[in-house]
Amino acid sequence: MMFKDWSISAVAAGFLAVLISYSGPLAIFFQAARSADVAPEMLTSWVWAISIGAALSGILLSVWLKMPVITAWSAPGTALLVTLFPGLSLNEAVGAYLVAALIILLVGVSGSFDWLMRRIPSGIAAGMMAGILFQFGLGAFRSVESTPLLALSMLAAYLVFKRLAPRYCLVLLLVTGIALSVGLEGTSLSGVRWQLATPQFIAPEWSWHAVLSLALPLVLVSLTGQFLPGMAILRGAGYTTRARPIVTVAGLVSLPTALFGGVTTVVAAITAAICTGEDAHPDPDRRYVAGIANGVFYLFGALFAGTIVALFSALPAAFVAVLAGLALIGAIAGNLVAAVEDIEHREAAVITFLATASGMSLLGLGSAFWGVVFGMLAHGLLHWRPVRSMGESRSTPAATPRAAKARD
């Protein structure tokens, strides 16, 4: 029965979603690797781990739930690494990955996702997310100083593609950026060849610094910035599944992949719409094939992760910075809007954003942690109301008609 549901449009949607993920969000991984001075062999393991995690979870959930569940790695979680390396060791990062995966697994098994989301101020979560990603947007324009021709040409190409072919913008930008790197910067791609990936085991180390600076912010950005909009896209497309099985499977898959450098597996928010709409297939009951195809193409990405690493390593640092920054413009804008549109919590959200974007470090803990702390403190102080005792409530004089009228 499953083979009868296959279609070229669904397979093409799955392939495009993978290509977009490798075109934009993957560039953040290479910035994190450069900040940590990670060897190419270890970086290959990272790419293998995030690809295999997205592949297995996406295929399993799409087959099981008969809907296009598109999974990927946490791009904001990867962005956190750039702010924490090299102060955080790779082994500590893996320990934090495991803690985050375990927390997400418990959220999934307990079925508390929707309950938890109602209790996290959306403005504070969005402010932290915007603060984490903000530096990448700045990095795209800082690259103009070192490589003005390449950076400005990529920016111009981005605007043209966004205007003429928004759906394929990142893919076209990737191809154009590579061509510009070769033509303008003399980049040589002679070392890029097909090569199989060899995963590298990383022994985890646990520390409070890693848990507070990486694990807890990673859980927060994954739940609010990936699972929440990802589930909204699924439900907006008419799929009414509960979040419980999706969050549970993502948490389970994240545990073993963490040991090879894989950041948390999450529901895709950027590429999910490609596989859940009518372009994937007119019949919603047959769009799950796009989720399976997406997972299969991720398997190929995992298999040849070494080739992907060789390609990105050969390209200029400015190319990676510009690609990552432009790929995140939509996410930065969306979270900034979400942070300030709730007037009641606007001050707390802006405080969260500023503290996170500052890159501050205090007591060995990163800015994402302190952004949430300061934001929640501001939220509590600005909205705290003293609770009157029952006796005080009873002793309060009855409202006069004028007072009652004023309240009405």
Phi, psi and omega in degrees: 000321183297322182292332178291337182276350183290145180211154180296321182296320180292317178296319179296322178296318178297320179293317181297320180298319178293317182298321178293320178298318178285339181281323186245287185303331180295333180299331178296324179301320183288329174292320177296318180296321180291323179291333179262358181055049182277138179291154180304324180296320179288322178295324175300320178296321177301310182295321176301315185294314181291328180287316181291326177295316178294323181295308185294315182292319181295316179295313182299311183291322180293320178290316184292311187267352181055046175211156183283086178270110182259120179246161181201194176261160183283104178297315176297326177296321176295321179298328177302324183299322182300324181281340185259330176284148000270007179297334178258130179283158179298323179293323176293323178298318179295320175300319178293322176303316182295319178298315180297317180297321180294318178297316179296321176299317179294321176299318180292312182297320182286344182071024186263012185300305183297321178298317182293320181296330179288343184254356174263117180305121185297325180296320180292317178298317179292323178296319177294316180299314179298321179295321179294316185279341187303320182297330179289323175296318177296322182299327179298323182272336174294333180294342178298329181296316185274320182226072187299320184293315180294312184296314182291325177294320178293322178297316178296318179297320179300315181294320179295313181293324178295328179281319188265325184215068186302327182293327183254016188304309184293321179296314179295323178294321178300310181297315180296318180297321177297315179298318178295322179297319179291315185284321185264325185254357179070027180295134178256129178255019183295335181275357181273117179214162180294125179210137181284149182275146174239107181298145180243121179288137179238117180290126182284149172230139182253138175209150179296327178301314181291321181296314184283323184275332184241307188297308184293313174300325179297319177297316183295314181289330179290316181290313186273328185263346182235301183295317183296306177292329178296317177292324178296323178294317178299314182290327176294334178274001176101005179265122191254021181297153175283159180285341188305306182294326182290313180294322181296311180297318179299319178294319179297314181295327183292335183295304180290324181292335178300327183290351178243015175098008182277123175287167187308133173278134185221173172284132181291138177253328184280315187264353184298323184297334180295325186262353182255353183265182183293337179296332178288317175187140179298331181267115181302330182288349181249004180282347179299337177300326178297323177294320178294314179299320177303315178295321179296317179293327174295327176299318177296321177298321178294318182299320182249038179300328179298324178293318178299316179297318180298321179295308182293327181290331180283339185275154181298152178300326179296323178301312181296318181296315181293316180299314180295315182296315181289327179294336184260003181303314180299316180293320178297312181298315181299319181285327175296318178298314181296329182289329186250351184284337176273098187300323184298325183247020187296316182298315180296321181293318180293321176299317177300314180299312184295317180295319180291315182291340182293335183075016183297156175223129181220129182058029179079007182252143187283172186291331180296319177297312183290330176301315178292318180299309181295321179295317180291323176297316178297318179299316181294316182289320183287337184241012179286134177232128179297139180268120180282143177287165180297322181293319179295324180295321182287328184279353179292130181301148179296145182293138176285159177305323181294317180296318180297321179294323180295321180292324180294000000 
